[in-house]
mmCIF file of C-alpha atoms in Angstrom:
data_model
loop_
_atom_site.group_PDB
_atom_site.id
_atom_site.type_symbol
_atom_site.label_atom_id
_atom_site.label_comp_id
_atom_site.label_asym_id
_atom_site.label_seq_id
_atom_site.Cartn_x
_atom_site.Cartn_y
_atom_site.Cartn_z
ATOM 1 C CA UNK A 1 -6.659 6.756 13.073
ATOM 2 C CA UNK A 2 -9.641 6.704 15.662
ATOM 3 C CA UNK A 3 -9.470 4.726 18.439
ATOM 4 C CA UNK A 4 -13.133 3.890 19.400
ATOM 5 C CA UNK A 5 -14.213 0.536 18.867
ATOM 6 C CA UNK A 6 -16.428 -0.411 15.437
ATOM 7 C CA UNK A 7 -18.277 -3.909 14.127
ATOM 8 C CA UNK A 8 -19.329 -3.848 11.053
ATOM 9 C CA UNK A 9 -22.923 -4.755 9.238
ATOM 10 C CA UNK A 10 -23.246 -6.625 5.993
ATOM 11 C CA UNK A 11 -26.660 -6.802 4.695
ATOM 12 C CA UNK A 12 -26.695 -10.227 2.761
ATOM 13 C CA UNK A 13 -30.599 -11.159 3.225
ATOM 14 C CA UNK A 14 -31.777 -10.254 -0.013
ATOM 15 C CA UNK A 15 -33.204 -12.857 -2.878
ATOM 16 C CA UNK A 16 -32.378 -11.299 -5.950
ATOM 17 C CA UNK A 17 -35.269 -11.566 -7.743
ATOM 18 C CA UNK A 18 -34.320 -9.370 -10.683
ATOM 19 C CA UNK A 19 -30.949 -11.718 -11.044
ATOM 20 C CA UNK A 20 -33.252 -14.339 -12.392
ATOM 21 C CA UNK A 21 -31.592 -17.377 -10.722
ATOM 22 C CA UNK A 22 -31.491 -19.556 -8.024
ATOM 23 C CA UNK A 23 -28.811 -18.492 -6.586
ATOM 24 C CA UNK A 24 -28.297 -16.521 -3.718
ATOM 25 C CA UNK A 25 -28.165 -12.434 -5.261
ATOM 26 C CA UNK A 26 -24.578 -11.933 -2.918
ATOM 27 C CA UNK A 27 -23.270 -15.660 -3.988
ATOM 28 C CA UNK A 28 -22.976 -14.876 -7.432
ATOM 29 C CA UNK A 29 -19.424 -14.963 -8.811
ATOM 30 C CA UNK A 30 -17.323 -11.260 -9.838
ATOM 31 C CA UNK A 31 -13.634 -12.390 -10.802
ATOM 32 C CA UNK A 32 -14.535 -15.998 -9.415
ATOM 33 C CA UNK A 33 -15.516 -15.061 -6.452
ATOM 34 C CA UNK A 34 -18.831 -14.328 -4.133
ATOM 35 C CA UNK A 35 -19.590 -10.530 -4.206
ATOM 36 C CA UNK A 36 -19.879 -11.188 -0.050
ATOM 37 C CA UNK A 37 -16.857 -12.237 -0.142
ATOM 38 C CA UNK A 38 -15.216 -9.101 -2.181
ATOM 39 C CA UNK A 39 -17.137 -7.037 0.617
ATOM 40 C CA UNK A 40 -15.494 -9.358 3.620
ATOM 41 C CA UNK A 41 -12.263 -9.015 1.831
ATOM 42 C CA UNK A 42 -12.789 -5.076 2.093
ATOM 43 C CA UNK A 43 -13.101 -5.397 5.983
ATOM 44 C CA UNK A 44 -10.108 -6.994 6.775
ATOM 45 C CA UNK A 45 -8.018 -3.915 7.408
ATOM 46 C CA UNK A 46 -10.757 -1.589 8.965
ATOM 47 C CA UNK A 47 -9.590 -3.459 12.590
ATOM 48 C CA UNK A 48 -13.142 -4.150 13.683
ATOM 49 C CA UNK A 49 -14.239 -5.726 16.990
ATOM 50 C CA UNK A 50 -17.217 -7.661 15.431
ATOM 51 C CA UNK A 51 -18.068 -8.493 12.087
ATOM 52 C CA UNK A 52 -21.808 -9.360 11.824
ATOM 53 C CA UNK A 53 -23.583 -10.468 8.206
ATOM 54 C CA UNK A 54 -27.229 -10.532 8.298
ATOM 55 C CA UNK A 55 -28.706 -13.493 6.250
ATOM 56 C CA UNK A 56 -31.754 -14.648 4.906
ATOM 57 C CA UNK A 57 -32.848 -16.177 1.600
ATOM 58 C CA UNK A 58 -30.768 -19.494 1.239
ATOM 59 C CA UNK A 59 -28.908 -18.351 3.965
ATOM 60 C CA UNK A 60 -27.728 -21.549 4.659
ATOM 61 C CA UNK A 61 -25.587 -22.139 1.360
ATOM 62 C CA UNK A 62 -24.799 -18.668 2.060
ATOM 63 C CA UNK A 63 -22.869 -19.578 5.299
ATOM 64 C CA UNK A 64 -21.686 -23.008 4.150
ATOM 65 C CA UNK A 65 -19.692 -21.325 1.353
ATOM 66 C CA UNK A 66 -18.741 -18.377 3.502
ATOM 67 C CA UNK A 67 -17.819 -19.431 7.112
ATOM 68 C CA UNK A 68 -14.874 -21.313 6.133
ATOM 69 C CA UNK A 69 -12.826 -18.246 4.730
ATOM 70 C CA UNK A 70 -14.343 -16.289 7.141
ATOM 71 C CA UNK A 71 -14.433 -18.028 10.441
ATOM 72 C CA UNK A 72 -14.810 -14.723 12.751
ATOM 73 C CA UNK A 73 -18.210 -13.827 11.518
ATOM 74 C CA UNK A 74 -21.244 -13.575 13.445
ATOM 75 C CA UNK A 75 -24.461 -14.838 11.259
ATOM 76 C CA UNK A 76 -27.521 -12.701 12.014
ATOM 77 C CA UNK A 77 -30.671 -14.639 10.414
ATOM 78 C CA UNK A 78 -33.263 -11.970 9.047
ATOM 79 C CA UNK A 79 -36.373 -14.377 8.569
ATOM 80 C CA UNK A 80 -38.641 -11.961 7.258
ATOM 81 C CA UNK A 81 -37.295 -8.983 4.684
ATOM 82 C CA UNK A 82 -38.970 -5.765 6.229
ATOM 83 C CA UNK A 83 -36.311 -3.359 4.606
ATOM 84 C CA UNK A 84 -32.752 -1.913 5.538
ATOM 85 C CA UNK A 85 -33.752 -0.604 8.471
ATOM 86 C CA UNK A 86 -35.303 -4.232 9.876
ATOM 87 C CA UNK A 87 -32.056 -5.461 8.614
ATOM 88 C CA UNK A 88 -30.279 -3.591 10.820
ATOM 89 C CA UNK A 89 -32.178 -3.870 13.597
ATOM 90 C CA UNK A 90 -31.365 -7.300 13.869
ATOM 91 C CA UNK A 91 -27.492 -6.482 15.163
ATOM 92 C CA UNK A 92 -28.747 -4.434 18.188
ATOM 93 C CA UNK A 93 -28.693 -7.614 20.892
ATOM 94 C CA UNK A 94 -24.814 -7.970 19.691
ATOM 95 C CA UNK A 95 -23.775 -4.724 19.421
ATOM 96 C CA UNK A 96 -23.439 -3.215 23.052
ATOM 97 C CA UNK A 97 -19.275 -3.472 23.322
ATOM 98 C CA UNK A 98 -18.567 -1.287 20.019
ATOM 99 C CA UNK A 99 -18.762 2.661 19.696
ATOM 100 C CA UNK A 100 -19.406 2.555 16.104
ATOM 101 C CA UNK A 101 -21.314 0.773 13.508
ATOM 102 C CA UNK A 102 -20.484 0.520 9.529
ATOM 103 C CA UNK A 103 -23.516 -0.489 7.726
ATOM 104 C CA UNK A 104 -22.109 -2.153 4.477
ATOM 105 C CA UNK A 105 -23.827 -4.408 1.306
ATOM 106 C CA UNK A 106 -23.242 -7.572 0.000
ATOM 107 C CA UNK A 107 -24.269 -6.827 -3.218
ATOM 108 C CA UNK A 108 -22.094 -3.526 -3.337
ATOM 109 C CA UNK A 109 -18.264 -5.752 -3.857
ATOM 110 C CA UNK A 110 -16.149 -2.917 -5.101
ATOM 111 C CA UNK A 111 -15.746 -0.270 -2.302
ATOM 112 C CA UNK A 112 -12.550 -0.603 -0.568
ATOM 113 C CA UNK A 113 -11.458 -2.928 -2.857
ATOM 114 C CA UNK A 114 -7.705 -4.307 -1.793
ATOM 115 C CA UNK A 115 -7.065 -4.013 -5.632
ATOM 116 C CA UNK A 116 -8.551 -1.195 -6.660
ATOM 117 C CA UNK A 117 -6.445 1.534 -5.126
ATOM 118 C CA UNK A 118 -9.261 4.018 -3.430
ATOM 119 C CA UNK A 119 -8.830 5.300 -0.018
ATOM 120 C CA UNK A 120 -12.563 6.117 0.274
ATOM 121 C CA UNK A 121 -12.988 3.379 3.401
ATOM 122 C CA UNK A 122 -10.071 4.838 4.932
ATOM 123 C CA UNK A 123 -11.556 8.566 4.406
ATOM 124 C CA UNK A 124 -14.906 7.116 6.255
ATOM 125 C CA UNK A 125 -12.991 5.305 9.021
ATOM 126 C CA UNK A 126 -11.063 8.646 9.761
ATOM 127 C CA UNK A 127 -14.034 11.179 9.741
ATOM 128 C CA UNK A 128 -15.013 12.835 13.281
ATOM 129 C CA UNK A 129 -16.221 10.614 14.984
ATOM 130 C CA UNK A 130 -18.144 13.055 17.553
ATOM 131 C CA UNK A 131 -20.370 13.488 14.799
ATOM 132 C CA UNK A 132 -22.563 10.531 14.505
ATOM 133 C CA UNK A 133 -23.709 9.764 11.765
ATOM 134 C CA UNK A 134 -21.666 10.222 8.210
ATOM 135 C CA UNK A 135 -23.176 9.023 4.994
ATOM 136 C CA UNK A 136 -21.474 8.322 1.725
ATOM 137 C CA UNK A 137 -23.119 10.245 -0.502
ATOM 138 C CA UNK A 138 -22.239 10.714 -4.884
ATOM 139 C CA UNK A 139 -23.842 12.864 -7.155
ATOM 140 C CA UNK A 140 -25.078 10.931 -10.404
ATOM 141 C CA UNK A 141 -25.408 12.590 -13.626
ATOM 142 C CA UNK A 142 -28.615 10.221 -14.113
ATOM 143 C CA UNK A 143 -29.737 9.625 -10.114
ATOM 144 C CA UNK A 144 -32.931 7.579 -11.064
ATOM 145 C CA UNK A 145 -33.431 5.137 -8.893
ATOM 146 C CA UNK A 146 -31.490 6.585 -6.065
ATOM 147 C CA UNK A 147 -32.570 7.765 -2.455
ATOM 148 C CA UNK A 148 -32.265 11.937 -2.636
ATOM 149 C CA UNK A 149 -30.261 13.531 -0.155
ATOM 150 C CA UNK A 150 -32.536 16.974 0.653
ATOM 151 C CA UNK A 151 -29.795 19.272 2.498
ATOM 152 C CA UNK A 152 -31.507 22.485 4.267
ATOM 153 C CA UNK A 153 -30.799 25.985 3.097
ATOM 154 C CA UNK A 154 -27.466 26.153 4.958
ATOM 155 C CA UNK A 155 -26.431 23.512 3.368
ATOM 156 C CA UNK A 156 -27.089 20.788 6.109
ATOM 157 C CA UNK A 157 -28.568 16.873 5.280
ATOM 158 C CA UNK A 158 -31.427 16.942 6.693
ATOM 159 C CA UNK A 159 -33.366 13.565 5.226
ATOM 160 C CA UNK A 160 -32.978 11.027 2.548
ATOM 161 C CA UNK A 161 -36.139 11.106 0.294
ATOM 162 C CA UNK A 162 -36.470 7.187 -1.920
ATOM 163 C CA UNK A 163 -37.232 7.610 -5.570
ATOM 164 C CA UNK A 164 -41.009 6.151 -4.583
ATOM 165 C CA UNK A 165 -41.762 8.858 -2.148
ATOM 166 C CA UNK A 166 -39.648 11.612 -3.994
ATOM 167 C CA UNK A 167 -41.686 14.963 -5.202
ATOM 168 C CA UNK A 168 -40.829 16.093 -8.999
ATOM 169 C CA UNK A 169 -38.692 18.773 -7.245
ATOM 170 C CA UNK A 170 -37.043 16.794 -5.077
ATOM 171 C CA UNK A 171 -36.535 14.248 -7.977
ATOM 172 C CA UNK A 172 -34.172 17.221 -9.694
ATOM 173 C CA UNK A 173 -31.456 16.493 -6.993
ATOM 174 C CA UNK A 174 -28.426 14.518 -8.229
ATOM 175 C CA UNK A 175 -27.073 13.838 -4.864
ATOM 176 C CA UNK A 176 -27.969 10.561 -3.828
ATOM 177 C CA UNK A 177 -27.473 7.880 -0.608
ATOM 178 C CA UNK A 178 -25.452 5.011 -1.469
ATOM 179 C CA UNK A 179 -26.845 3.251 1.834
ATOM 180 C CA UNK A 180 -23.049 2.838 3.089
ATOM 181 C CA UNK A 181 -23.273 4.593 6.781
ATOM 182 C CA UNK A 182 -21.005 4.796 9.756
ATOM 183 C CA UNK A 183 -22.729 5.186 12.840
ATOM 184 C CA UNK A 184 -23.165 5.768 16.714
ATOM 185 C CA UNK A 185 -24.135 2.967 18.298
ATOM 186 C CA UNK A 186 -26.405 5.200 20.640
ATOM 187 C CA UNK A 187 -28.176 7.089 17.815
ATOM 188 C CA UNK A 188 -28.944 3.492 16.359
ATOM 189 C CA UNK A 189 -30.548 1.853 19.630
ATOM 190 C CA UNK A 190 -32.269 5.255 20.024
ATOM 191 C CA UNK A 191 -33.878 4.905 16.785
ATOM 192 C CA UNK A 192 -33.970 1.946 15.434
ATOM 193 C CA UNK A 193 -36.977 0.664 17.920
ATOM 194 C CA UNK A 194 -38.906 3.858 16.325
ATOM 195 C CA UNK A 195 -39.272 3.554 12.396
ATOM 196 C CA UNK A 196 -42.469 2.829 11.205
ATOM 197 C CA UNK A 197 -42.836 1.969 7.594
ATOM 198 C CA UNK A 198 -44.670 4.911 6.401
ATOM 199 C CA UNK A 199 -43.585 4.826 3.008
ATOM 200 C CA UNK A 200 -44.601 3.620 -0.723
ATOM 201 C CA UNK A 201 -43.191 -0.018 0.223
ATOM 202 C CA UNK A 202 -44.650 -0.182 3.823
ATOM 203 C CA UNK A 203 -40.929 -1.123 4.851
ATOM 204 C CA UNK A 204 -38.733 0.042 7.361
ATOM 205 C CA UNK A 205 -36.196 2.509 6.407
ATOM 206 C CA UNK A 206 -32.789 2.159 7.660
ATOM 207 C CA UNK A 207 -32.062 5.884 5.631
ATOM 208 C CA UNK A 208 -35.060 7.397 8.173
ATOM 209 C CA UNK A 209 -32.304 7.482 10.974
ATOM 210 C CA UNK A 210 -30.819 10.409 9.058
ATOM 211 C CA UNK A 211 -34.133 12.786 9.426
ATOM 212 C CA UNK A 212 -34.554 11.409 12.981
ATOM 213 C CA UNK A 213 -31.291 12.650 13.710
ATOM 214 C CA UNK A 214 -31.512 15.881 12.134
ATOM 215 C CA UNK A 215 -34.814 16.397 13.955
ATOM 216 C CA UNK A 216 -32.487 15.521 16.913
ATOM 217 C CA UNK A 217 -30.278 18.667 15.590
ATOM 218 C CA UNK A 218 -27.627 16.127 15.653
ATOM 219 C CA UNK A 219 -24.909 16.373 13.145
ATOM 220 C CA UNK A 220 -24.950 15.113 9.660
ATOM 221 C CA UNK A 221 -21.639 14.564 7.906
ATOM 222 C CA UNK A 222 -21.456 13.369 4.252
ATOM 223 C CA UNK A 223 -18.685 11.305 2.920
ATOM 224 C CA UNK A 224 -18.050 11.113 -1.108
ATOM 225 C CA UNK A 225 -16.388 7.962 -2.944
ATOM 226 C CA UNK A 226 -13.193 8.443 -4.885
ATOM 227 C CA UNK A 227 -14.695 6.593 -7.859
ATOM 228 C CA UNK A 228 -18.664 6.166 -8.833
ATOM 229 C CA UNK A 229 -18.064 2.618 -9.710
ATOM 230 C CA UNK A 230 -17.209 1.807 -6.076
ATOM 231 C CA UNK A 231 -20.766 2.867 -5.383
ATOM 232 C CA UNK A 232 -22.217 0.424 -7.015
ATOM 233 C CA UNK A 233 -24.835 -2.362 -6.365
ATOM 234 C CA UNK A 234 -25.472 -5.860 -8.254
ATOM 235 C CA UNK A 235 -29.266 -6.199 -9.254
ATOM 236 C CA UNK A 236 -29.507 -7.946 -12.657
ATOM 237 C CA UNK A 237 -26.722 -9.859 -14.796
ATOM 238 C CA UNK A 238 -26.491 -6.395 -16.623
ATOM 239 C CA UNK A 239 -25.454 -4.763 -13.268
ATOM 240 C CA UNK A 240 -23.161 -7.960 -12.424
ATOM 241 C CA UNK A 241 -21.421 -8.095 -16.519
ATOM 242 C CA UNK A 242 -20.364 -4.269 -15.872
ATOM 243 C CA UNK A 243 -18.935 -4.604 -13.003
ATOM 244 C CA UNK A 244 -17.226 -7.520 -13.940
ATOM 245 C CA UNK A 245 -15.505 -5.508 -16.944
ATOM 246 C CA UNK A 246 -14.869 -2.616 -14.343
ATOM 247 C CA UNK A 247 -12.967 -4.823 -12.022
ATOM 248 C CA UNK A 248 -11.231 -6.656 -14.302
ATOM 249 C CA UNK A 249 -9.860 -3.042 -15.975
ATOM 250 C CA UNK A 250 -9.163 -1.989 -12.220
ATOM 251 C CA UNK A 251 -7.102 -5.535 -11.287
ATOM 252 C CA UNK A 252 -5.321 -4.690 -14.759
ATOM 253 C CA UNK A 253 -4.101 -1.482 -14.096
ATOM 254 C CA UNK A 254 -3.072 -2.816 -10.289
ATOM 255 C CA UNK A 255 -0.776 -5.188 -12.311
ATOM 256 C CA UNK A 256 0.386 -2.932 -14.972
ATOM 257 C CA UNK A 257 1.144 -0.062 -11.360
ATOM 258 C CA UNK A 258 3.076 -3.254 -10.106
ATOM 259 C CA UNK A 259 5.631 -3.647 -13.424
ATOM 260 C CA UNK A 260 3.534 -6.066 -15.169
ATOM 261 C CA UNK A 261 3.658 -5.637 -18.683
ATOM 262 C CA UNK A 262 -0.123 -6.345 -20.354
ATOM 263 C CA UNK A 263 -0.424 -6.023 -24.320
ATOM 264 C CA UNK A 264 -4.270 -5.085 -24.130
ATOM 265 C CA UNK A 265 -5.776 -4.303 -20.926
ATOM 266 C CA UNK A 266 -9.009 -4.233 -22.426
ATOM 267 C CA UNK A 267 -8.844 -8.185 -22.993
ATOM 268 C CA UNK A 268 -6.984 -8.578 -19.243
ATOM 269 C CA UNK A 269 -9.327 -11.304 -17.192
ATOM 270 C CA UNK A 270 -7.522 -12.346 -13.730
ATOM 271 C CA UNK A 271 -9.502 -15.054 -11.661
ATOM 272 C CA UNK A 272 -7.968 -16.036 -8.662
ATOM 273 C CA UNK A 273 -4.624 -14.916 -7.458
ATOM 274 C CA UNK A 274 -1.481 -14.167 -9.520
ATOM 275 C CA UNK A 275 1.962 -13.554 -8.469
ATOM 276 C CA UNK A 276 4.741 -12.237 -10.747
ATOM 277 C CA UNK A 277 8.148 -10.597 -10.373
ATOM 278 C CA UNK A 278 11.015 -8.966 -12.380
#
């Protein structure tokens, strides 16, 4: 395992719109509980040296019904939503004593799962870390909607291209960023204070670090998830319904792995904890 230190981003600032609610997008219930706090669960064996969450809309019922579980966080208001890469941005006065960043989502609950038996965290954690930047890339069947990753003719990442600024060619690639990144800390005060939002949504791209840094001839690494589903992200109650039927399949088969006996995993719904023995 590496030994360098690492602290840990969760983007949490978002509204939601397309959720149609009031509630905060990342407070919405999966199994009973917050998707933040699947994603905080996730963290709790990575050994981090900070944990930061950046907040924003509602952020603070976000907090009140976080902080309590989670007493070691550090709460990073983002008043204004300028994109990922303001987002991130926002960790750079707090970050000085780690090597490493991990940029994770709120709204993404499922990777690294406790229950869900994928090692795909682990795999990120114990890349080479001399290289600094590594990406976790999948390649979709379907990638609409995705941010592109364009590799060079040898085969190296060179950018990430977002569906609004994507040519038709470049649309053709099914390789696409799932925004989870693990990061130099250098490479992200270098660059950071540089993006400009010259893009389709005049925001500020936290995926532009990735052509800065090939422009830097600095080493791109790409990471890929043991399972699509851990990939993703909660937009709409669609979005949120499947993955609540994913990880209620996934917590069934943890259960059935453990000796429980289920009649119809299909129909298995676990909320909360469960404990159970021969």
């Amino acid at each position: 395992m590496q030994t360098d230190s690492l602290g840990i981003v969760v983007l949490a600032a978002g509204k939601g719109t397309r959720m149609k609610s009031a509630i905060p997008k990342v407070l919405h219930p999966l199994a009973a509980k917050p998707l933040l706090h699947h994603v905080l669960d996730s963290t709790t064996t990575l050994n981090a040296e900070a944990l930061w969450v950046i907040y924003g809309y509602q952020g603070e019922e976000v907090r009140n019904k976080t902080q309590t579980s989670y007493p070691h966080i550090v709460w990073i208001e983002q008043t204004e939503q300028k994109g990922t890469g303001h987002a991130v941005q926002q960790i750079l006065p707090f970050c000085k004593n780690v090597d490493h960043v991990l940029v994770l989502y709120g709204d993404v609950p499922l990777l690294g799962h406790p229950n869900c038996h994928s090692d795909t965290l682990v795999r990120l954690m114990q890349a080479d870390r001399s290289t600094p930047l590594h990406i976790l890339t999948v390649v979709l069947e379907n990638p609409t909607g995705y941010g592109r990753i364009v590799r060079d003719t040898n085969g190296k990442i060179v950018r990430i291209v977002e569906e609004k600024d994507a040519t038709a060619e470049q649309k053709k690639i099914q390789e696409v960023n799932t925004g989870v990144m693990l990061v130099k800390r250098e490479l992200l005060e270098d660059v950071l204070p540089k993006l400009q939002p010259n893009n389709a949504q005049g925001e500020l791209y936290l995926t532009d670090i990735v052509q800065a840094a090939a422009e830097k001839n600095l080493s791109v690494a790409s990471v890929h998830p043991s399972y699509e589903w851990e990939t993703w992200g909660v937009n709409s109650p669609e979005q949120l319904a499947v993955l609540e039927r994913t990880l209620q399949q996934r917590l069934a088969i943890d259960c059935l792995q453990r000796g429980m006996r289920i009649a119809d995993p299909a129909r298995f719904d676990l909320r909360g904890t469960l404990e159970f023995g021969q």
